[in-house]
XYZ file of C-alpha atoms in Angstrom:
720
model
C -0.055 0.033 -0.075
C 1.433 3.512 -1.169
C 1.799 5.893 1.676
C -0.433 9.006 1.419
C 2.357 11.407 1.064
C 3.733 9.662 -2.074
C 0.324 9.463 -3.585
C -0.288 13.252 -3.127
C 3.055 14.068 -4.804
C 2.638 11.594 -7.679
C -0.939 13.282 -8.504
C 0.491 16.755 -8.444
C 3.280 15.702 -10.827
C 0.666 14.155 -13.264
C -1.561 17.166 -13.142
C 1.403 19.547 -14.022
C 2.275 17.277 -17.118
C -1.430 17.405 -18.147
C -1.540 21.085 -17.888
C 1.637 21.352 -20.088
C 0.172 18.971 -22.710
C -3.013 21.063 -22.949
C -1.032 24.261 -23.526
C 0.908 22.701 -26.269
C -2.281 21.440 -27.841
C -3.763 24.761 -27.831
C -0.621 26.269 -29.515
C -0.744 23.671 -32.189
C -4.523 24.375 -32.888
C -3.669 28.183 -33.205
C -0.796 27.466 -35.568
C -2.950 25.247 -37.913
C -5.540 27.866 -38.002
C -2.866 30.478 -39.226
C -1.504 28.057 -41.659
C -4.847 27.442 -43.165
C -5.236 31.102 -43.556
C -1.925 31.741 -45.343
C -2.637 28.667 -47.589
C -5.866 30.305 -48.587
C -4.243 33.623 -49.203
C -1.485 31.954 -51.333
C -3.834 30.017 -53.485
C -5.750 33.248 -54.132
C -2.616 35.020 -55.065
C -1.506 32.239 -57.424
C -4.922 32.031 -59.091
C -4.633 35.666 -59.768
C -1.158 35.459 -61.265
C -2.157 32.477 -63.471
C -4.958 34.479 -64.831
C -2.753 37.438 -65.550
C -0.116 35.090 -67.257
C -2.566 33.668 -69.583
C -3.878 37.035 -70.618
C -0.176 38.151 -71.305
C 0.633 34.965 -73.390
C -2.377 35.372 -75.468
C -1.275 38.759 -76.199
C 2.524 37.993 -76.890
C 2.349 34.951 -79.036
C 0.844 36.755 -82.106
C 3.418 39.432 -81.832
C 6.308 36.804 -81.534
C 5.155 35.004 -84.670
C 4.919 38.210 -86.568
C 8.434 39.228 -85.516
C 9.997 35.861 -86.439
C 8.373 36.259 -89.862
C 9.727 39.666 -90.274
C 13.243 38.467 -89.341
C 13.168 35.710 -91.936
C 12.265 38.042 -94.569
C 15.081 40.356 -93.731
C 17.576 37.417 -93.938
C 16.113 36.487 -97.234
C 16.505 40.057 -98.569
C 20.200 40.144 -97.276
C 21.100 36.792 -98.903
C 19.423 37.863 -102.194
C 21.276 41.209 -102.105
C 24.595 39.374 -101.421
C 23.993 36.843 -104.372
C 23.222 39.772 -106.523
C 26.414 41.384 -105.566
C 28.312 38.190 -106.167
C 26.623 37.587 -109.596
C 27.278 41.295 -110.496
C 30.983 40.869 -109.578
C 31.382 38.147 -112.367
C 30.308 40.657 -114.838
C 32.968 43.004 -113.722
C 35.828 40.442 -113.631
C 36.862 41.022 -117.299
C 37.016 44.808 -116.948
C 38.835 44.528 -113.518
C 41.409 42.083 -114.554
C 41.946 42.975 -118.203
C 44.838 45.506 -117.541
C 46.628 43.041 -115.238
C 46.346 40.207 -117.967
C 47.393 42.483 -120.597
C 50.572 43.674 -118.812
C 51.698 40.000 -118.119
C 52.914 38.308 -114.905
C 56.388 39.402 -115.075
C 57.456 40.943 -111.651
C 53.821 40.561 -110.268
C 53.118 36.823 -110.334
C 51.139 36.922 -107.011
C 48.840 39.502 -108.218
C 48.512 37.840 -111.757
C 47.517 34.394 -110.362
C 44.857 36.074 -108.073
C 43.562 37.681 -111.152
C 43.606 34.347 -112.976
C 41.688 32.726 -109.996
C 39.036 35.392 -110.389
C 38.686 34.908 -114.161
C 38.544 31.028 -113.541
C 35.641 31.418 -111.211
C 33.882 33.804 -113.555
C 34.159 31.228 -116.257
C 32.855 28.447 -114.265
C 29.945 30.636 -113.112
C 28.905 31.510 -116.763
C 29.282 27.940 -117.864
C 26.909 26.758 -115.208
C 24.374 29.544 -115.049
C 24.474 31.436 -118.238
C 26.215 29.313 -120.969
C 24.767 31.471 -123.815
C 25.968 34.741 -122.024
C 28.384 36.846 -124.102
C 30.313 37.446 -120.921
C 31.272 33.727 -121.025
C 33.176 34.260 -124.214
C 34.761 37.368 -122.961
C 36.267 35.737 -119.819
C 37.134 32.584 -121.662
C 39.237 34.703 -124.079
C 40.718 36.498 -121.156
C 41.664 33.102 -119.469
C 43.184 31.861 -122.475
C 45.238 35.027 -122.881
C 46.335 34.858 -119.308
C 47.330 31.274 -119.636
C 49.395 31.848 -122.773
C 51.108 34.762 -120.753
C 51.909 32.173 -117.954
C 53.398 29.647 -120.524
C 55.311 32.591 -122.042
C 56.615 33.600 -118.635
C 57.609 30.128 -117.824
C 59.580 29.769 -120.997
C 61.043 33.191 -120.556
C 62.159 32.372 -116.800
C 63.652 29.023 -117.853
C 65.445 30.558 -120.847
C 66.929 33.576 -119.054
C 68.013 31.757 -115.941
C 69.143 28.417 -117.101
C 72.923 28.652 -117.476
C 75.536 26.292 -118.570
C 77.465 25.007 -115.826
C 81.089 26.001 -116.052
C 83.890 23.400 -116.478
C 85.560 24.537 -113.398
C 82.441 23.828 -111.321
C 81.849 20.549 -112.985
C 85.431 19.426 -112.148
C 84.795 20.414 -108.490
C 81.603 18.498 -108.528
C 82.871 15.241 -109.981
C 86.239 15.449 -107.908
C 84.474 15.891 -104.584
C 84.060 12.053 -103.967
C 87.906 11.674 -104.172
C 88.802 14.236 -101.731
C 90.286 13.042 -98.573
C 90.317 16.447 -96.855
C 87.145 17.981 -95.389
C 85.772 20.340 -98.201
C 82.732 22.412 -98.617
C 80.037 20.621 -100.450
C 79.890 21.738 -104.086
C 76.318 22.366 -105.027
C 74.658 23.258 -108.291
C 72.190 26.182 -108.321
C 70.598 25.810 -111.833
C 68.047 28.568 -111.002
C 67.982 31.315 -108.313
C 65.808 30.566 -105.353
C 63.267 33.271 -106.185
C 62.976 32.360 -109.905
C 62.553 28.580 -108.907
C 59.694 29.464 -106.684
C 57.954 31.349 -109.516
C 58.613 28.640 -111.969
C 57.120 25.982 -109.448
C 54.004 28.131 -109.021
C 53.469 28.609 -112.689
C 54.056 25.036 -113.399
C 51.519 23.903 -110.626
C 48.876 26.288 -111.886
C 49.269 25.171 -115.583
C 48.836 21.728 -114.404
C 45.833 22.290 -111.953
C 43.986 25.001 -113.885
C 45.608 25.340 -117.252
C 45.014 21.725 -118.244
C 48.180 22.113 -120.262
C 51.277 19.891 -120.560
C 52.996 21.700 -123.224
C 55.318 23.583 -120.615
C 56.863 20.288 -119.787
C 58.135 19.987 -123.350
C 59.425 23.489 -122.978
C 61.180 22.481 -119.734
C 62.904 19.428 -121.149
C 64.018 21.145 -124.337
C 65.661 24.119 -122.463
C 67.209 21.951 -119.744
C 68.429 19.208 -122.214
C 70.173 22.040 -124.183
C 71.878 23.306 -121.066
C 72.888 19.778 -119.982
C 74.331 19.045 -123.372
C 76.226 22.320 -123.622
C 77.600 21.846 -120.199
C 79.115 18.623 -121.134
C 80.426 19.915 -124.496
C 81.955 22.865 -122.548
C 83.856 20.532 -120.204
C 85.185 18.549 -123.337
C 86.265 21.816 -124.939
C 87.934 22.911 -121.805
C 90.049 19.857 -121.928
C 90.989 20.318 -125.451
C 91.970 23.767 -124.999
C 93.876 23.634 -121.796
C 95.264 19.998 -121.554
C 99.027 19.533 -121.976
C 101.367 16.578 -121.543
C 101.859 17.752 -117.910
C 98.459 16.969 -116.791
C 94.652 17.537 -116.786
C 93.384 21.098 -116.707
C 91.953 21.808 -113.482
C 90.962 24.989 -111.803
C 90.802 24.189 -108.133
C 88.810 27.183 -106.761
C 85.236 28.180 -107.318
C 84.552 31.877 -106.993
C 82.435 31.958 -103.784
C 84.953 29.676 -101.732
C 86.531 31.246 -98.530
C 90.268 32.036 -98.716
C 90.948 29.517 -96.049
C 89.468 26.609 -97.981
C 92.287 24.009 -98.659
C 93.384 23.858 -102.074
C 91.964 21.071 -104.180
C 94.130 18.142 -105.350
C 94.098 17.739 -109.194
C 91.590 15.297 -110.514
C 92.713 11.697 -110.289
C 93.557 10.567 -113.664
C 92.982 7.087 -115.034
C 95.865 4.960 -116.229
C 96.269 5.636 -119.926
C 98.850 5.398 -122.632
C 100.595 8.293 -120.805
C 102.293 5.748 -118.592
C 103.855 4.385 -121.729
C 105.098 7.920 -122.667
C 106.437 8.212 -119.089
C 108.308 5.015 -119.633
C 109.747 6.313 -122.900
C 110.962 9.504 -121.284
C 112.434 7.497 -118.249
C 114.087 5.134 -120.766
C 115.488 7.898 -122.905
C 116.996 9.782 -119.921
C 118.310 6.934 -117.788
C 118.376 3.825 -119.917
C 116.521 0.783 -118.632
C 118.214 0.543 -115.407
C 117.838 4.442 -114.907
C 118.890 5.023 -111.331
C 116.808 8.264 -111.098
C 113.765 6.398 -112.432
C 113.707 3.674 -109.772
C 113.750 0.839 -112.381
C 116.603 -1.665 -112.433
C 116.210 -2.828 -115.997
C 118.801 -2.605 -118.713
C 120.849 0.571 -119.490
C 121.496 1.449 -123.008
C 124.736 2.710 -124.554
C 125.921 4.145 -127.838
C 123.885 4.201 -130.981
C 121.814 1.270 -129.703
C 120.473 3.590 -127.092
C 118.941 5.719 -129.722
C 117.858 2.531 -131.719
C 115.996 1.364 -128.681
C 114.343 4.780 -127.994
C 113.341 4.769 -131.615
C 111.518 1.314 -130.947
C 109.880 2.514 -127.914
C 108.737 5.776 -129.660
C 107.249 3.659 -132.592
C 105.481 1.445 -130.031
C 103.756 4.449 -128.737
C 102.886 5.899 -132.109
C 101.568 4.689 -135.384
C 103.275 1.743 -136.889
C 103.861 3.647 -140.011
C 105.856 6.386 -138.302
C 105.873 8.605 -135.303
C 103.252 11.343 -135.187
C 104.203 14.306 -133.038
C 101.698 15.060 -130.304
C 99.474 12.151 -131.338
C 99.402 10.366 -128.124
C 99.038 13.615 -126.191
C 95.826 14.185 -128.078
C 94.739 10.672 -127.556
C 95.414 10.998 -123.821
C 93.538 14.321 -123.841
C 90.453 12.858 -125.635
C 90.399 9.908 -123.313
C 90.609 12.032 -120.230
C 87.903 14.435 -121.634
C 85.579 11.518 -122.417
C 85.992 9.924 -118.946
C 85.279 13.045 -117.163
C 82.309 13.809 -119.479
C 80.878 10.517 -118.503
C 81.305 11.328 -114.598
C 79.889 14.886 -115.351
C 76.799 13.497 -117.110
C 76.032 11.327 -114.028
C 76.489 14.235 -111.704
C 74.665 16.845 -113.786
C 71.746 14.291 -114.652
C 71.367 13.589 -110.848
C 71.164 17.376 -110.227
C 68.724 17.831 -113.121
C 66.439 15.186 -111.835
C 66.198 16.867 -108.198
C 65.421 20.110 -110.044
C 62.786 18.347 -112.039
C 61.131 16.827 -109.107
C 60.228 20.382 -107.872
C 58.783 21.602 -111.236
C 57.350 18.625 -112.962
C 54.298 16.661 -111.763
C 55.391 13.354 -110.163
C 53.602 11.157 -112.888
C 55.425 13.006 -115.389
C 58.808 13.216 -113.933
C 60.195 10.028 -115.474
C 59.209 10.633 -118.965
C 60.269 14.234 -118.936
C 63.637 13.230 -117.491
C 64.049 10.633 -120.185
C 63.482 13.128 -122.937
C 65.787 15.755 -120.992
C 68.806 13.571 -121.085
C 68.595 12.059 -124.386
C 70.694 14.511 -126.324
C 73.559 14.434 -123.786
C 73.401 10.613 -123.438
C 73.359 10.047 -127.229
C 76.321 12.297 -127.577
C 78.384 10.318 -125.158
C 77.240 7.020 -126.581
C 78.045 8.275 -130.175
C 81.519 9.361 -129.026
C 82.040 5.951 -127.430
C 81.020 4.268 -130.511
C 83.567 6.468 -132.421
C 86.155 5.344 -130.056
C 85.111 1.697 -130.620
C 85.272 2.592 -134.406
C 88.752 4.067 -134.208
C 90.063 1.203 -132.187
C 88.799 -1.330 -134.777
C 90.571 0.769 -137.532
C 93.743 0.869 -135.206
C 93.575 -2.993 -134.912
C 93.496 -3.326 -138.719
C 96.733 -0.983 -138.927
C 98.235 -2.983 -135.979
C 98.370 0.289 -134.050
C 97.727 -1.212 -130.607
C 98.734 1.730 -128.494
C 95.743 3.534 -129.844
C 93.479 0.573 -128.817
C 94.693 1.043 -125.272
C 92.594 4.119 -124.906
C 89.581 1.763 -124.733
C 90.764 0.168 -121.546
C 90.615 3.185 -119.197
C 87.366 4.215 -120.774
C 85.842 0.670 -120.368
C 86.964 0.559 -116.789
C 85.562 3.950 -115.951
C 82.256 3.049 -117.627
C 81.913 -0.224 -115.519
C 82.879 1.769 -112.406
C 80.151 4.393 -113.086
C 77.514 1.741 -114.386
C 75.715 1.460 -110.923
C 75.396 5.271 -110.670
C 74.345 5.287 -114.248
C 71.608 2.541 -113.519
C 70.453 4.492 -110.469
C 70.052 7.814 -112.515
C 68.218 5.996 -115.456
C 65.826 4.179 -113.078
C 62.425 4.473 -114.458
C 63.447 5.671 -117.833
C 62.618 3.690 -120.897
C 64.355 0.354 -121.772
C 65.984 1.806 -124.846
C 67.576 4.500 -122.620
C 68.767 2.107 -119.994
C 70.292 -0.285 -122.528
C 72.648 2.294 -124.157
C 75.482 2.095 -121.574
C 75.428 -1.828 -121.415
C 75.508 -1.849 -125.365
C 78.530 0.444 -125.401
C 80.157 -1.750 -122.672
C 79.741 -4.577 -124.715
C 81.222 -3.127 -127.823
C 84.166 -1.993 -125.951
C 84.616 -5.438 -124.460
C 84.355 -6.973 -127.876
C 86.654 -4.741 -129.481
C 89.261 -5.059 -126.517
C 89.138 -8.781 -126.711
C 89.690 -8.520 -130.470
C 92.688 -6.258 -129.837
C 94.264 -8.579 -127.389
C 93.861 -11.575 -129.669
C 95.228 -9.686 -132.664
C 98.065 -8.353 -130.625
C 98.957 -11.902 -129.748
C 98.758 -13.133 -133.386
C 100.879 -10.217 -134.547
C 103.610 -10.917 -132.002
C 103.594 -14.528 -133.343
C 103.468 -13.624 -137.146
C 105.823 -10.462 -137.102
C 108.027 -11.132 -140.075
C 111.852 -11.582 -139.954
C 113.027 -8.524 -141.591
C 116.800 -8.440 -141.921
C 116.974 -4.634 -142.164
C 114.972 -4.343 -138.991
C 117.226 -6.426 -136.857
C 119.653 -4.583 -134.389
C 123.065 -5.117 -135.784
C 124.554 -5.197 -132.257
C 122.086 -8.019 -131.092
C 120.434 -5.806 -128.645
C 116.624 -5.805 -127.656
C 114.428 -6.060 -130.701
C 111.478 -3.698 -131.234
C 109.019 -6.390 -131.207
C 110.210 -7.553 -127.566
C 110.025 -3.837 -126.288
C 106.645 -3.340 -127.940
C 105.267 -6.612 -126.541
C 106.479 -5.986 -122.902
C 105.407 -2.274 -122.990
C 102.034 -3.422 -124.142
C 101.724 -5.949 -121.500
C 102.848 -3.494 -118.873
C 99.952 -1.261 -119.811
C 97.584 -4.103 -119.083
C 98.738 -4.074 -115.431
C 96.689 -0.957 -114.856
C 93.607 -2.668 -116.369
C 93.878 -6.263 -115.052
C 90.229 -6.528 -114.196
C 89.131 -4.850 -117.392
C 91.285 -7.006 -119.661
C 90.415 -10.202 -117.825
C 86.664 -9.295 -118.305
C 87.188 -8.586 -121.836
C 88.805 -12.143 -122.348
C 85.997 -13.675 -120.175
C 83.186 -11.783 -122.003
C 84.159 -13.522 -125.180
C 84.319 -16.849 -123.439
C 88.044 -17.338 -124.340
C 88.389 -20.068 -121.850
C 87.868 -22.695 -124.708
C 90.545 -20.958 -126.673
C 93.024 -21.382 -123.882
C 91.647 -24.822 -122.818
C 90.667 -23.306 -119.323
C 87.646 -25.277 -118.177
C 84.566 -23.187 -117.019
C 83.781 -23.961 -113.418
C 80.044 -23.190 -112.861
C 81.013 -21.512 -109.556
C 82.963 -18.915 -111.522
C 80.297 -17.740 -113.714
C 76.871 -16.559 -113.285
C 73.901 -16.259 -115.709
C 75.384 -13.287 -117.393
C 78.334 -14.032 -120.014
C 79.984 -10.849 -118.758
C 79.892 -11.804 -115.128
C 82.938 -13.965 -114.104
C 84.775 -14.445 -110.947
C 87.852 -12.132 -110.404
C 89.939 -15.210 -110.005
C 88.768 -16.827 -113.317
C 89.343 -13.525 -115.122
C 92.784 -13.400 -113.564
C 93.664 -16.916 -114.831
C 92.460 -15.842 -118.256
C 94.652 -12.738 -118.276
C 97.564 -14.803 -116.991
C 97.170 -17.445 -119.724
C 97.004 -14.580 -122.280
C 100.199 -13.055 -121.208
C 101.878 -16.489 -121.295
C 100.579 -16.855 -124.756
C 101.957 -13.482 -125.705
C 105.335 -14.340 -124.257
C 105.260 -17.867 -125.909
C 104.580 -16.178 -129.274
C 107.399 -13.696 -128.652
C 109.702 -16.521 -127.804
C 109.080 -18.488 -130.926
C 109.420 -15.377 -133.176
C 112.709 -14.292 -131.455
C 113.942 -17.856 -132.104
C 112.992 -17.417 -135.838
C 114.509 -13.863 -136.053
C 117.740 -14.912 -134.491
C 118.341 -17.196 -137.323
C 118.745 -14.030 -139.530
C 122.367 -13.581 -138.001
C 125.006 -15.513 -139.865
C 127.102 -15.531 -136.531
C 125.814 -17.919 -133.965
C 127.469 -16.063 -131.255
C 125.545 -12.808 -132.209
C 122.368 -14.770 -132.476
C 123.035 -15.976 -129.090
C 123.713 -12.505 -127.762
C 120.490 -11.363 -129.374
C 118.345 -13.963 -127.588
C 120.112 -13.599 -124.396
C 119.398 -9.772 -124.422
C 115.734 -10.300 -125.232
C 115.237 -13.018 -122.859
C 117.018 -11.138 -120.158
C 115.000 -7.999 -121.010
C 111.755 -9.951 -120.691
C 112.763 -11.519 -117.336
C 113.789 -8.168 -115.933
C 110.800 -6.549 -117.122
C 108.537 -9.171 -115.695
C 110.428 -9.108 -112.370
C 110.212 -5.300 -111.823
C 106.463 -5.298 -112.491
C 103.585 -7.421 -111.297
C 103.784 -9.187 -114.676
C 105.671 -12.027 -113.055
C 103.007 -12.567 -110.551
C 100.350 -12.730 -113.227
C 102.360 -15.090 -115.173
C 103.138 -17.438 -112.124
C 99.198 -17.803 -111.732
C 99.374 -20.357 -114.540
C 103.080 -20.786 -115.108
C 104.873 -21.413 -111.891
C 108.244 -22.239 -113.458
C 108.302 -19.216 -115.998
C 110.944 -17.338 -114.118
C 113.364 -20.495 -113.860
C 112.761 -21.198 -117.468
C 113.977 -17.753 -118.544
C 116.975 -18.096 -116.455
C 117.618 -21.407 -118.017
C 117.276 -19.946 -121.505
C 119.499 -17.041 -120.730
C 122.236 -19.334 -119.275
C 121.813 -21.534 -122.380
C 122.560 -18.633 -124.655
C 125.506 -17.503 -122.521
C 127.130 -21.002 -123.054
C 126.323 -20.821 -126.874
C 128.210 -17.406 -126.941
C 131.058 -18.683 -125.083
C 131.595 -21.580 -127.625
C 132.422 -18.729 -129.990
C 135.653 -18.354 -128.098
C 136.581 -21.952 -128.789
C 138.304 -21.123 -132.155
C 140.644 -18.874 -130.157
C 141.235 -20.959 -127.170
C 141.611 -24.201 -128.969
C 144.852 -22.866 -130.421
C 146.471 -22.630 -127.218
C 144.574 -25.379 -125.268
C 146.891 -27.676 -123.423
C 145.517 -30.904 -124.976
C 146.592 -29.695 -128.346
C 150.088 -28.462 -127.432
C 153.222 -30.163 -128.832
C 155.300 -32.235 -126.391
C 158.879 -31.476 -126.161
C 161.717 -32.198 -123.652
C 163.186 -29.106 -121.803
C 166.630 -28.133 -122.889
C 166.373 -29.985 -126.083
C 166.580 -28.033 -129.293
C 163.177 -27.643 -131.077
C 162.825 -28.955 -134.405
C 161.706 -26.672 -137.335
C 158.318 -28.345 -137.473
C 157.785 -27.817 -133.669
C 158.923 -24.114 -133.871
C 156.499 -23.543 -136.765
C 153.612 -25.105 -134.834
C 154.205 -22.912 -131.818
C 154.333 -19.850 -134.109
C 151.099 -21.004 -135.726
C 149.618 -21.397 -132.258
C 150.487 -17.754 -131.299
C 149.275 -16.466 -134.645
C 146.108 -18.323 -134.438
C 145.388 -17.007 -131.009
C 146.493 -13.347 -131.896
C 144.325 -13.246 -134.879
C 141.338 -14.795 -133.306
C 141.561 -12.657 -130.364
C 141.906 -9.462 -132.592
C 139.136 -10.526 -134.860
C 136.623 -11.502 -132.008
C 137.433 -8.430 -130.094
C 136.960 -6.298 -133.146
C 133.574 -7.866 -133.914
C 132.107 -8.352 -130.514
C 133.163 -4.804 -129.286
C 130.341 -3.686 -131.690
C 127.761 -5.918 -130.031
C 125.767 -4.789 -126.951
C 124.779 -6.196 -123.797
C 122.807 -3.408 -122.262
C 122.300 -5.053 -118.756
C 125.469 -3.975 -116.657
C 125.180 -6.947 -114.455
C 124.872 -9.453 -117.347
C 127.545 -7.712 -119.322
C 130.099 -7.856 -116.423
C 129.264 -11.537 -115.668
C 129.675 -12.597 -119.265
C 132.986 -10.662 -119.632
C 134.421 -12.015 -116.294
C 133.574 -15.507 -117.178
C 135.099 -15.280 -120.577
C 137.991 -13.373 -119.167
C 138.707 -15.985 -116.715
C 138.644 -18.861 -119.254
C 140.856 -16.949 -121.750
C 143.381 -15.617 -119.323
C 143.700 -18.908 -117.626
C 144.297 -20.746 -120.889
C 146.551 -18.101 -122.356
C 148.381 -17.611 -119.018
C 149.274 -21.253 -119.153
C 150.210 -21.398 -122.696
C 152.447 -18.133 -122.335
C 154.067 -19.550 -119.181
C 155.064 -22.654 -121.184
C 156.406 -20.972 -124.287
C 157.487 -17.511 -123.447
C 160.995 -18.792 -122.422
C 161.183 -21.307 -125.238
C 163.344 -20.143 -128.300
C 160.828 -20.801 -130.910
C 161.590 -17.574 -132.887
C 164.152 -14.842 -133.217
C 161.505 -12.127 -133.200
C 159.376 -13.201 -130.060
C 157.533 -9.833 -129.954
C 156.003 -10.691 -133.296
C 154.258 -13.552 -131.836
C 153.847 -12.762 -128.159
C 152.043 -9.624 -128.750
C 149.934 -9.445 -125.537
C 150.482 -9.888 -121.916
C 147.841 -11.841 -119.887
C 146.472 -8.562 -118.438
C 146.243 -6.933 -121.971
C 144.098 -9.840 -123.012
C 141.732 -9.175 -119.995
C 141.653 -5.585 -120.817
C 140.690 -6.446 -124.398
C 137.811 -8.628 -123.299
C 136.785 -6.032 -120.834
C 136.046 -3.715 -123.831
C 133.740 -6.194 -125.365
C 130.144 -4.961 -125.840
C 131.096 -1.388 -125.446
C 130.757 0.713 -128.506
C 132.224 3.780 -126.569
C 135.407 1.971 -126.098
């Protein structure tokens, strides 16, 4: 049971809470009434606003639609006016541009092309919208006149500014690849930059709007003429300025700095000038010329002049020396070789220029036409060289044929660049150089074969034989010719290989040494062919020399003749690379020549038997010391002395006029003969000098042993 006090307190607490709740409820009721009132007021305001908006919308919408229509009408009017202005402007194009077109594009190309663009648009407008309008004919005529003026300007710019490339600049250009020092690049400016830009713009306009390709013909004709004249100018430069001392070359171009290193002379190909230098060396120093660095045979007396004459004839026409002829050949050869290189460089430069001016799909055809005149000129000159070589072969003038070798070598070396330059041209254009190379290889191989046959069949002419037994003209010519081939080993080997001469020389063809092309052989095979050819020439020469030696009535002189020629051949082979080439197919060639030389020395020594046999111990009479000689014995001793003296004097008189130009061989032969004769004579003199076989011993004992040696020392010496 809850105590009364707690119940009273509890009741009071509940009553207070009830009172508070009633107050809260009363506040909420008042708030709801106010909220209802505000809601009613808002609804009333919104209803009024909606009513007003509806009235406003009903008033504005018609106005908006009317305004929109007005704006559309205004835009249409403006567009119509603009179109009218545009159309009207086409009618004024002719009058606005006629003066500019009449005055031409010179000096005002930009403005001129803008006018042409306006005329072009006018033509298109009238064609589309008013094809029967007289204005169309007017702007068409104006357009055609403007196009003709642009074509004329193109021609004028190309003609006025296309200049022939100077020979000096061409030589700088083609020598740039060989320079070791760092040099400034040599570039060709065919057209000034500003002119080039104008030409390019005109060409592009003519292609795009002019629908005209005639300007391409104008372009190639002008540039073709300049290319051809540039190459001909270089050739003329050689002809005017070349001398035997070297190729004309002007090492500086005008705009080079002063500190630019001086250019070296253009590298010259090996030509017949090497033979001229050999002739000069031989004539000054003999064949062992100390100054010349060669240890071949020195020449003495009148045979020196005779030998030089032979060498001169080897270098000149077989019918007689022609002063300056080989210099001219050398100049022509150098000029042609440099013109070939110049063509490649200039053609490359022309193609780069053409790429900027001519549309891409016309470039190859235009370039093909552009280079034809210059290329045909080179090919014609090359064929003339082949024709001249063919005639020279008929005359047996093989020094002239040598001009083909450096040219052919250069053409082969240049062929990759040629092929690259001519890439994309017609097949007939591409085949011109290979055709010339084939012609030169054919004529070269013909020359080699005919030379070998000429060596074999050279007649034995008694008046043409050296009276002193020195080196024959045929030998010097043959060796000199073979020495020239050293500079053209690959070229000569390829000539032989191109004619498939392996069958001629009984050299089997190894499939590994050949390709599908008849002119493509391995260098080793070509080298063997050339070695076999040289051995063939030397073999023919040896047979001919043997035949010629029979012209001499004296077997000793015949032996000296063969000795001199064999020795000259051997020394010439040893002092050049010929011996290495010969050794490719003939390993024992050097030993064989030495054996031949020794054999001829022995043959020569037998000529002294008729002298030494008089005093040889085996034929001397036997007598007892202190016993008086009988008349028969005294007469025999006198005959021995007389026979020896007469034979010695006769041989020395005859053989003193003979020649052994090689100092080493001459001394060797003298010394060997001197030892034999002195020993034999010394023994004979020792036995009979004190024997009383005569009352006048000085009549028979005419020479002391030393005198005999001195007489032999003067053999083969025309100056003694």
